[in-house]
Coordinates of C-alpha atoms and ligand atoms in Angstrom, one line a residue:
M1 CA 145.8 2.9 -109.9
A2 CA 145.7 5.2 -106.5
A3 CA 142.5 6.4 -107.4
I4 CA 141.3 2.9 -107.8
Q5 CA 142.8 1.5 -104.4
T6 CA 141.3 4.7 -102.0
L7 CA 138.0 3.1 -103.5
Q8 CA 138.6 -0.1 -102.8
M9 CA 139.6 0.9 -99.0
A10 CA 136.4 3.3 -98.9
A11 CA 134.2 0.0 -99.8
D12 CA 136.3 -2.5 -97.3
I13 CA 135.3 0.4 -94.4
Q14 CA 131.7 -0.1 -95.3
L15 CA 131.9 -3.9 -94.3
I16 CA 129.7 -4.6 -91.3
P17 CA 130.6 -6.8 -88.9
F18 CA 128.1 -10.0 -89.2
D19 CA 126.5 -9.3 -85.6
R20 CA 125.3 -5.8 -86.4
M21 CA 124.8 -6.9 -90.0
K22 CA 122.1 -9.7 -88.7
E23 CA 120.9 -7.5 -85.9
Q24 CA 120.1 -4.9 -88.2
V25 CA 118.0 -7.1 -90.9
E26 CA 116.0 -8.7 -88.5
K27 CA 115.4 -5.8 -86.9
E28 CA 114.1 -3.9 -90.2
L29 CA 112.4 -7.2 -91.4
E30 CA 110.5 -8.2 -87.9
I31 CA 107.8 -4.9 -88.2
H32 CA 107.6 -5.7 -91.8
F33 CA 107.0 -9.3 -90.8
D34 CA 103.5 -9.0 -88.9
G35 CA 103.4 -12.5 -87.6
T36 CA 100.4 -13.8 -89.6
P37 CA 102.0 -15.6 -92.4
H38 CA 101.1 -14.6 -96.4
F39 CA 102.2 -17.3 -97.8
E40 CA 102.8 -20.9 -96.3
G41 CA 106.3 -21.6 -94.7
E42 CA 106.9 -17.8 -94.5
L43 CA 110.3 -16.8 -92.0
L44 CA 112.4 -14.1 -91.5
P45 CA 115.6 -14.8 -92.9
E46 CA 118.2 -17.3 -91.5
I47 CA 121.0 -15.7 -91.4
T48 CA 124.5 -17.6 -90.6
Y49 CA 128.4 -17.3 -90.5
E50 CA 130.2 -20.4 -91.5
K51 CA 133.7 -21.3 -92.9
G52 CA 134.4 -17.7 -93.5
F53 CA 131.4 -16.9 -95.5
T54 CA 127.9 -15.3 -94.7
Q55 CA 124.3 -16.8 -96.0
M56 CA 121.2 -15.7 -95.9
G57 CA 118.5 -17.3 -96.6
F58 CA 114.8 -16.9 -96.7
P59 CA 111.5 -18.9 -98.3
V60 CA 109.6 -16.5 -101.0
P61 CA 106.1 -17.1 -102.3
P62 CA 106.0 -19.1 -105.5
L63 CA 108.7 -18.0 -108.1
T64 CA 107.1 -15.7 -111.1
D65 CA 108.2 -14.0 -113.7
S66 CA 107.1 -10.7 -112.5
M67 CA 108.9 -11.5 -109.0
L68 CA 112.1 -12.4 -111.0
F69 CA 112.1 -9.5 -112.7
S70 CA 111.7 -6.9 -110.1
S71 CA 114.7 -8.8 -107.9
L72 CA 116.9 -8.4 -110.7
A73 CA 116.1 -4.6 -110.7
I74 CA 116.8 -4.3 -107.4
L75 CA 120.3 -6.3 -107.5
K76 CA 121.2 -3.8 -110.6
K77 CA 120.0 -0.5 -108.4
H78 CA 122.0 -2.0 -105.7
I79 CA 125.2 -3.9 -106.8
E80 CA 127.2 -2.0 -109.4
N81 CA 127.8 -4.8 -112.0
I82 CA 126.0 -8.2 -111.9
R83 CA 126.3 -11.4 -114.1
I84 CA 123.7 -13.8 -114.2
T85 CA 125.2 -16.9 -113.8
S86 CA 122.7 -19.6 -113.8
F87 CA 119.0 -19.2 -115.7
E88 CA 117.3 -22.7 -115.8
D89 CA 114.1 -23.4 -114.9
G90 CA 114.0 -24.1 -111.0
H91 CA 117.5 -22.2 -110.1
Y92 CA 118.4 -18.7 -111.1
A93 CA 121.8 -17.1 -109.8
V94 CA 123.5 -13.7 -109.9
Q95 CA 127.1 -13.0 -109.3
A96 CA 128.3 -9.7 -107.9
M97 CA 131.6 -8.8 -110.2
N98 CA 134.5 -7.4 -109.2
S99 CA 135.0 -3.7 -109.2
N100 CA 137.5 -4.5 -112.2
I101 CA 135.0 -6.0 -114.1
F102 CA 137.9 -7.9 -116.4
K103 CA 139.2 -9.2 -113.4
T104 CA 137.6 -12.9 -112.4
E105 CA 140.1 -13.9 -110.2
N106 CA 138.1 -14.7 -106.2
I107 CA 135.3 -13.6 -108.4
F108 CA 133.0 -16.6 -106.1
D109 CA 133.8 -15.1 -103.0
N110 CA 131.4 -12.3 -104.1
L111 CA 128.5 -11.5 -103.1
K112 CA 126.0 -14.3 -105.1
I113 CA 122.2 -14.2 -105.1
E114 CA 120.4 -17.8 -106.0
F115 CA 116.4 -18.3 -106.8
F116 CA 115.6 -22.2 -106.0
S117 CA 111.6 -22.7 -107.2
M118 CA 111.6 -26.4 -107.4
I119 CA 110.1 -27.9 -104.4
N120 CA 109.5 -24.3 -102.5
S121 CA 110.3 -21.1 -103.4
R122 CA 113.8 -20.0 -101.8
V123 CA 116.5 -17.0 -102.2
V124 CA 119.5 -17.6 -101.2
I125 CA 122.4 -14.8 -100.4
T126 CA 126.3 -16.0 -100.2
K127 CA 128.8 -14.1 -99.7
K128 CA 132.5 -14.3 -98.2
G129 CA 133.2 -12.4 -95.3
N130 CA 131.0 -9.4 -94.1
L131 CA 128.6 -7.7 -96.4
T132 CA 128.2 -4.1 -97.1
Q133 CA 125.4 -1.3 -96.3
E134 CA 124.4 -1.4 -100.1
E135 CA 124.4 -5.4 -100.1
V136 CA 122.5 -5.5 -96.7
N137 CA 120.0 -3.0 -98.5
A138 CA 119.1 -5.4 -101.1
A139 CA 118.8 -8.1 -99.4
I140 CA 116.3 -6.4 -97.5
E141 CA 114.4 -4.9 -100.1
L142 CA 114.7 -8.3 -101.9
Y143 CA 112.6 -9.6 -98.9
K144 CA 110.5 -7.0 -98.6
T145 CA 109.3 -7.1 -102.4
A146 CA 109.1 -10.9 -102.6
H147 CA 106.7 -10.6 -99.5
S148 CA 104.9 -7.8 -101.0
S149 CA 103.7 -9.2 -104.0
S150 CA 102.5 -12.2 -102.4
K151 CA 100.3 -9.2 -100.5
G152 CA 98.5 -8.5 -103.7
D153 CA 97.5 -11.7 -104.5
P154 CA 93.7 -12.5 -103.5
A155 CA 94.4 -16.3 -103.0
L156 CA 96.7 -15.6 -100.9
K157 CA 94.9 -12.9 -99.0
L158 CA 91.7 -15.1 -98.8
K159 CA 94.1 -18.0 -97.6
K160 CA 95.4 -15.6 -94.8
L161 CA 91.7 -15.3 -94.0
G162 CA 90.9 -19.0 -93.4
A163 CA 89.4 -19.5 -96.6
S164 CA 90.6 -21.0 -100.3
I165 CA 89.9 -21.1 -103.4
L166 CA 89.1 -24.5 -104.7
S167 CA 90.4 -25.2 -107.9
D168 CA 89.9 -27.1 -111.2
N169 CA 92.6 -29.5 -110.0
S170 CA 91.1 -30.4 -106.8
A171 CA 88.0 -30.6 -108.6
L172 CA 86.0 -33.9 -109.0
H173 CA 83.1 -35.1 -111.5
W174 CA 79.8 -35.7 -111.3
D175 CA 80.3 -39.7 -111.3
Y176 CA 82.5 -39.5 -108.0
I177 CA 78.8 -39.4 -106.0
A178 CA 76.9 -42.2 -106.8
G179 CA 73.0 -41.6 -107.2
Y180 CA 71.6 -38.6 -105.9
E181 CA 70.4 -37.7 -109.7
E182 CA 67.6 -35.8 -108.1
V183 CA 70.3 -33.2 -106.2
K184 CA 72.4 -32.9 -108.9
R185 CA 69.3 -32.1 -111.6
K186 CA 69.1 -29.1 -108.5
I187 CA 72.6 -28.2 -108.4
R188 CA 72.7 -27.9 -112.5
E189 CA 69.5 -25.7 -112.9
S190 CA 69.7 -23.3 -109.7
I191 CA 73.3 -23.1 -109.3
I192 CA 75.6 -24.2 -112.9
L193 CA 72.9 -23.1 -115.6
P194 CA 72.3 -19.5 -114.3
L195 CA 75.9 -19.0 -113.6
K196 CA 76.6 -20.5 -116.9
N197 CA 74.4 -18.1 -119.2
R198 CA 74.0 -15.2 -116.8
E199 CA 72.9 -13.2 -120.3
L200 CA 69.8 -15.2 -121.1
Y201 CA 68.5 -15.3 -117.2
D202 CA 68.6 -11.5 -117.3
T203 CA 67.0 -10.8 -120.7
I204 CA 64.2 -13.1 -119.5
A205 CA 63.8 -10.7 -116.2
M206 CA 64.3 -7.8 -118.4
M207 CA 61.7 -8.7 -120.4
T208 CA 59.4 -9.6 -117.4
R209 CA 59.8 -7.1 -115.0
K210 CA 58.7 -3.8 -114.4
N211 CA 62.1 -3.3 -112.6
F212 CA 64.5 -4.9 -113.4
E213 CA 66.3 -7.2 -110.9
S214 CA 67.7 -10.3 -111.0
N215 CA 66.0 -13.3 -111.3
R216 CA 69.5 -15.8 -110.5
P217 CA 69.6 -17.1 -107.3
R218 CA 71.8 -15.5 -104.9
A219 CA 71.8 -18.0 -102.1
I220 CA 71.2 -21.8 -101.7
L221 CA 71.6 -24.1 -98.6
F222 CA 72.4 -28.0 -99.1
D223 CA 70.8 -29.5 -96.2
G224 CA 71.4 -32.9 -95.5
A225 CA 72.8 -35.5 -92.2
P226 CA 76.3 -35.5 -92.2
G227 CA 78.8 -37.3 -94.9
V228 CA 76.0 -37.3 -97.7
G229 CA 77.8 -35.7 -100.1
K230 CA 77.5 -31.6 -99.4
T231 CA 81.1 -30.7 -99.3
T232 CA 82.2 -32.9 -102.3
A233 CA 79.1 -31.8 -104.3
A234 CA 81.1 -28.2 -103.6
R235 CA 84.4 -29.5 -105.1
I236 CA 82.3 -30.7 -108.2
I237 CA 80.6 -27.1 -108.6
A238 CA 84.4 -25.9 -108.6
G239 CA 85.2 -27.5 -111.5
E240 CA 82.2 -27.0 -113.7
A241 CA 81.5 -23.2 -113.2
D242 CA 83.3 -20.9 -115.0
I243 CA 83.9 -18.6 -111.6
P244 CA 86.4 -19.4 -108.6
L245 CA 84.9 -21.2 -106.0
V246 CA 86.1 -20.2 -102.6
Y247 CA 85.7 -22.6 -99.7
V248 CA 84.8 -21.1 -96.5
P249 CA 84.8 -23.7 -93.7
I250 CA 83.1 -21.2 -91.1
E251 CA 83.5 -24.2 -87.9
S252 CA 87.5 -23.2 -88.4
I253 CA 86.9 -19.7 -89.1
M254 CA 85.0 -19.5 -85.7
S255 CA 87.4 -21.3 -83.6
K256 CA 90.5 -20.3 -85.1
W257 CA 90.1 -16.5 -85.4
Y258 CA 86.8 -15.8 -82.4
G259 CA 86.9 -11.9 -81.8
Q260 CA 88.1 -11.3 -85.5
S261 CA 86.0 -14.0 -87.7
A262 CA 83.1 -11.5 -88.3
Q263 CA 85.2 -8.8 -90.0
N264 CA 87.5 -12.0 -91.4
L265 CA 84.2 -12.3 -92.9
A266 CA 83.0 -9.5 -94.4
Q267 CA 86.2 -8.9 -96.1
I268 CA 86.1 -12.4 -97.5
F269 CA 82.9 -11.5 -99.4
D270 CA 84.3 -8.4 -100.3
L271 CA 87.7 -10.1 -102.0
C272 CA 85.1 -12.3 -103.8
D273 CA 83.6 -9.0 -104.8
S274 CA 86.8 -7.5 -106.2
M275 CA 87.5 -10.9 -107.8
G276 CA 84.4 -10.1 -109.8
G277 CA 82.2 -12.7 -108.1
A278 CA 82.5 -16.1 -106.9
I279 CA 80.7 -19.0 -105.6
I280 CA 81.1 -18.6 -101.7
F281 CA 80.7 -22.5 -99.8
L282 CA 79.8 -21.8 -96.4
D283 CA 80.8 -24.8 -95.3
E284 CA 79.3 -26.3 -92.1
I285 CA 77.1 -22.8 -91.0
D286 CA 76.2 -25.3 -87.8
S287 CA 78.4 -23.4 -85.8
L288 CA 76.4 -20.6 -86.4
A289 CA 73.5 -22.5 -84.6
G290 CA 72.8 -21.4 -80.9
S291 CA 76.0 -21.9 -78.5
R292 CA 75.4 -21.7 -74.4
D293 CA 79.2 -20.2 -74.2
Q294 CA 78.5 -16.6 -73.7
N295 CA 81.3 -15.1 -75.7
M296 CA 80.7 -17.4 -78.1
F297 CA 77.8 -16.6 -78.6
E298 CA 78.6 -12.6 -78.8
A299 CA 80.8 -13.7 -81.4
T300 CA 78.5 -15.9 -83.3
R301 CA 75.9 -13.2 -83.2
R302 CA 78.7 -10.9 -85.0
V303 CA 78.9 -13.3 -87.7
L304 CA 75.6 -14.0 -87.9
S305 CA 74.6 -10.2 -88.9
V306 CA 77.7 -9.8 -91.1
L307 CA 76.7 -12.8 -93.1
L308 CA 73.0 -11.7 -93.2
R309 CA 74.1 -8.2 -94.4
K310 CA 76.2 -9.3 -97.1
I311 CA 73.8 -12.1 -98.9
D312 CA 71.3 -9.3 -98.7
G313 CA 74.1 -6.5 -100.2
I314 CA 75.4 -9.0 -103.1
D315 CA 74.8 -7.1 -105.8
S316 CA 72.7 -8.8 -108.4
S317 CA 74.9 -7.2 -111.4
T318 CA 77.9 -9.9 -110.2
T319 CA 78.0 -13.4 -110.4
T320 CA 78.6 -13.9 -106.7
I321 CA 76.2 -16.6 -105.1
T322 CA 76.6 -17.9 -101.7
I323 CA 75.9 -21.8 -100.7
G324 CA 75.5 -22.9 -97.1
A325 CA 76.1 -26.5 -96.0
T326 CA 74.3 -27.6 -93.0
N327 CA 73.1 -30.7 -91.3
R328 CA 71.3 -29.0 -88.0
K329 CA 68.9 -26.8 -90.4
N330 CA 66.2 -26.7 -87.4
D331 CA 69.1 -25.0 -85.2
L332 CA 70.0 -22.3 -87.7
D333 CA 68.6 -18.8 -87.3
S334 CA 65.4 -18.2 -89.1
A335 CA 66.6 -14.7 -89.9
L336 CA 69.3 -16.7 -91.9
I337 CA 67.3 -19.5 -93.2
S338 CA 65.0 -17.0 -95.0
R339 CA 68.1 -15.3 -96.4
F340 CA 68.1 -18.6 -99.1
D341 CA 66.4 -18.6 -102.0
Q342 CA 65.8 -22.2 -102.3
I343 CA 67.2 -24.8 -100.0
I344 CA 68.7 -28.4 -101.6
T345 CA 68.4 -31.6 -99.6
F346 CA 70.4 -34.5 -99.3
P347 CA 68.9 -37.4 -98.0
L348 CA 70.3 -40.1 -96.8
P349 CA 71.3 -42.8 -100.2
N350 CA 68.3 -45.3 -100.8
E351 CA 69.0 -48.9 -100.9
M352 CA 69.9 -49.2 -104.8
E353 CA 72.2 -45.9 -104.2
R354 CA 74.1 -47.7 -101.4
G355 CA 74.4 -50.5 -104.0
M356 CA 75.8 -47.9 -106.3
I357 CA 78.4 -46.2 -103.9
F358 CA 79.5 -49.9 -103.1
S359 CA 80.0 -50.2 -106.4
N360 CA 82.3 -46.8 -106.6
Y361 CA 84.4 -47.7 -103.7
A362 CA 84.4 -51.6 -104.2
R363 CA 84.3 -51.6 -108.3
H364 CA 85.7 -55.1 -108.8
L365 CA 82.2 -56.8 -107.0
D366 CA 79.7 -57.6 -109.5
E367 CA 76.4 -55.7 -109.3
E368 CA 74.5 -58.5 -107.7
D369 CA 76.9 -58.5 -104.7
S370 CA 76.8 -54.6 -104.6
K371 CA 73.2 -54.8 -104.3
I372 CA 73.4 -57.3 -101.7
L373 CA 75.4 -54.7 -99.7
G374 CA 73.2 -51.7 -100.6
K375 CA 70.4 -54.0 -98.8
K376 CA 72.5 -54.8 -95.7
S377 CA 73.6 -51.3 -95.0
I378 CA 70.5 -49.5 -93.8
N379 CA 70.6 -45.6 -92.8
L380 CA 74.1 -45.4 -93.4
S381 CA 75.7 -42.6 -95.3
G382 CA 78.0 -42.4 -98.4
R383 CA 80.6 -41.5 -96.0
N384 CA 79.8 -44.7 -93.8
I385 CA 80.2 -46.8 -97.0
K386 CA 83.0 -45.4 -98.1
D387 CA 84.6 -46.1 -94.5
I388 CA 83.6 -49.5 -94.7
C389 CA 85.4 -50.0 -97.5
E390 CA 88.5 -48.5 -96.2
F391 CA 87.9 -50.5 -93.4
T392 CA 87.7 -53.9 -95.5
E393 CA 90.6 -52.9 -97.5
R394 CA 92.8 -52.8 -94.5
R395 CA 91.3 -55.9 -92.9
W396 CA 92.1 -57.5 -96.0
A397 CA 95.7 -56.5 -96.5
R398 CA 96.5 -57.6 -93.1
K399 CA 95.5 -61.1 -94.3
L400 CA 97.4 -61.0 -97.6
L401 CA 100.5 -60.2 -95.4
I402 CA 100.2 -62.6 -92.7
K403 CA 99.6 -65.3 -94.9
S404 CA 102.0 -64.1 -97.6
M405 CA 99.6 -64.2 -100.1
E406 CA 99.5 -62.5 -103.5
A407 CA 98.1 -58.8 -103.6
A408 CA 94.1 -59.0 -105.0
P409 CA 91.0 -56.9 -103.9
P410 CA 88.7 -58.2 -101.0
P411 CA 86.4 -60.6 -101.6
F412 CA 82.5 -59.9 -101.2
E413 CA 82.3 -61.7 -97.8
Y414 CA 84.5 -59.2 -96.4
Y415 CA 83.0 -56.8 -97.2
K416 CA 79.5 -58.0 -95.9
R417 CA 81.4 -59.1 -92.6
S418 CA 82.6 -55.4 -92.6
I419 CA 79.4 -53.8 -92.3
S420 CA 78.6 -55.9 -89.3
L421 CA 81.6 -55.7 -87.4
W422 CA 81.8 -51.8 -88.2
A423 CA 78.2 -51.4 -87.0
G424 CA 79.4 -53.1 -84.0
E425 CA 82.2 -50.5 -84.0
A426 CA 80.7 -47.2 -84.3
Ligands
ATP1 N1 76.5 -41.1 -103.2 C1 77.9 -40.6 -102.8 N2 78.7 -41.3 -103.9 C2 80.3 -41.7 -103.4 N3 80.9 -41.4 -102.5 C3 80.0 -40.4 -101.6 C4 78.6 -40.3 -101.6 N4 78.1 -39.8 -100.7 C5 79.3 -39.4 -99.9 N5 79.7 -40.1 -100.4 C6 81.6 -39.9 -99.6 O1 81.6 -39.8 -98.4 C7 82.2 -38.6 -97.9 C8 82.1 -37.6 -96.9 O2 81.4 -37.0 -98.1 P1 81.1 -35.4 -97.6 O3 82.3 -34.7 -96.8 O4 80.6 -34.6 -98.8 O5 79.8 -35.0 -96.7 P2 79.0 -34.1 -96.4 O6 77.6 -34.0 -96.7 O7 79.9 -32.4 -96.5 O8 79.1 -34.3 -94.6 P3 79.4 -33.1 -93.5 O9 77.8 -32.8 -92.8 O10 79.3 -33.7 -92.4 O11 80.1 -32.3 -93.5 C9 83.3 -38.1 -99.0 O12 84.4 -39.1 -99.4 C10 82.4 -38.7 -100.1 O13 82.8 -39.0 -101.4
MG2 MG1 80.5 -31.4 -95.0

């Protein structure tokens, strides 16, 4: 009995005053947390003392089985006896036992660690009074482990670099783009087929070439006026291809990262390589066209040279393919243009296609009416037409509200009038 008491006292002595504990945790994690979030919502722990309880909470990357497993291992290492008190989807809780595990009184005052994963994944640590050094160490290690697991994930690394993987659920289908049969055919032939049938293409090249080299395209340029569906095509391709589509908004990478953008772009290419190949979609490469700002020019030049090098360096044994999108092809650097094996031009929609686009965004209209709208909307892009349809719906909704009318889709006349109004406004 006396021995147990002594042990208990020794443990009590180790309790760290709240302010000192907070300072220690923050100092330790500040070094670890370099200020660049590895996942959305990354923060240092929030540490509070309320109603006699210490609480420490921090967001973690989406909770995975392996993260949960390693967290349990950490807790087991630092805390002598623990019990799992909740193991439900979205809430996992671990409670420290008394040193005499058969004594359950005041057990809920002991250290408790909860993992929430319903909306945003989060860890919350609570304990009545102050923490021991061992408990503080456990908290610090939990935080570090949760965060380092996100560092190994290529998707999160890409995100950190300003790129993102377009996943299946952000993908659309070809019927989302009305018309454009020729463009769709070219995309299917030069991008989808070679990616899905690599071996056949390679076998043919092996039969024909003195020295084997791939006959699959490495780089393709999408060229066309604003709003004709270039970016939308990327989202469709993402759903069709069997490899990830890495979306790289050059414009935002250039403005956000500035001096760092060339290194970041190089890293994006390397990451795609390490994933075993990807479709790299470089959107809005117009930002690489000449700029008069001296500093920007320097940054642009560096990004361009990385891009040229990386496109040249794409290993023909991988499946990586680069797609660039621009609406100012003529302003692009000629060395860059020459890297593209093929240029796919997205024209403005013709009269019939404009009618079909109207049908996509105003499906309640009959074919004749859509045709008339198509005829009336000369020189407009798909985006313009979509905007007009949204504009019409808003005008119509206002009218329904003012006149307290039942919900119904806008009538044809409203669309017709919108085209003239919209042209006047734009
Ligand atoms: N043929 C079409 N059918 C249906 N919707 C279309 C069509 N063309 C464009 N749109 C719509 O117009 C909008 C703009 O298209 P998108 O962003 O793909 O254009 P973009 O060519 O990438 O333009 P930018 O050069 O300005 O980046 C999208 O919401 C898209 O759905
Ligand atoms: Mg676009």
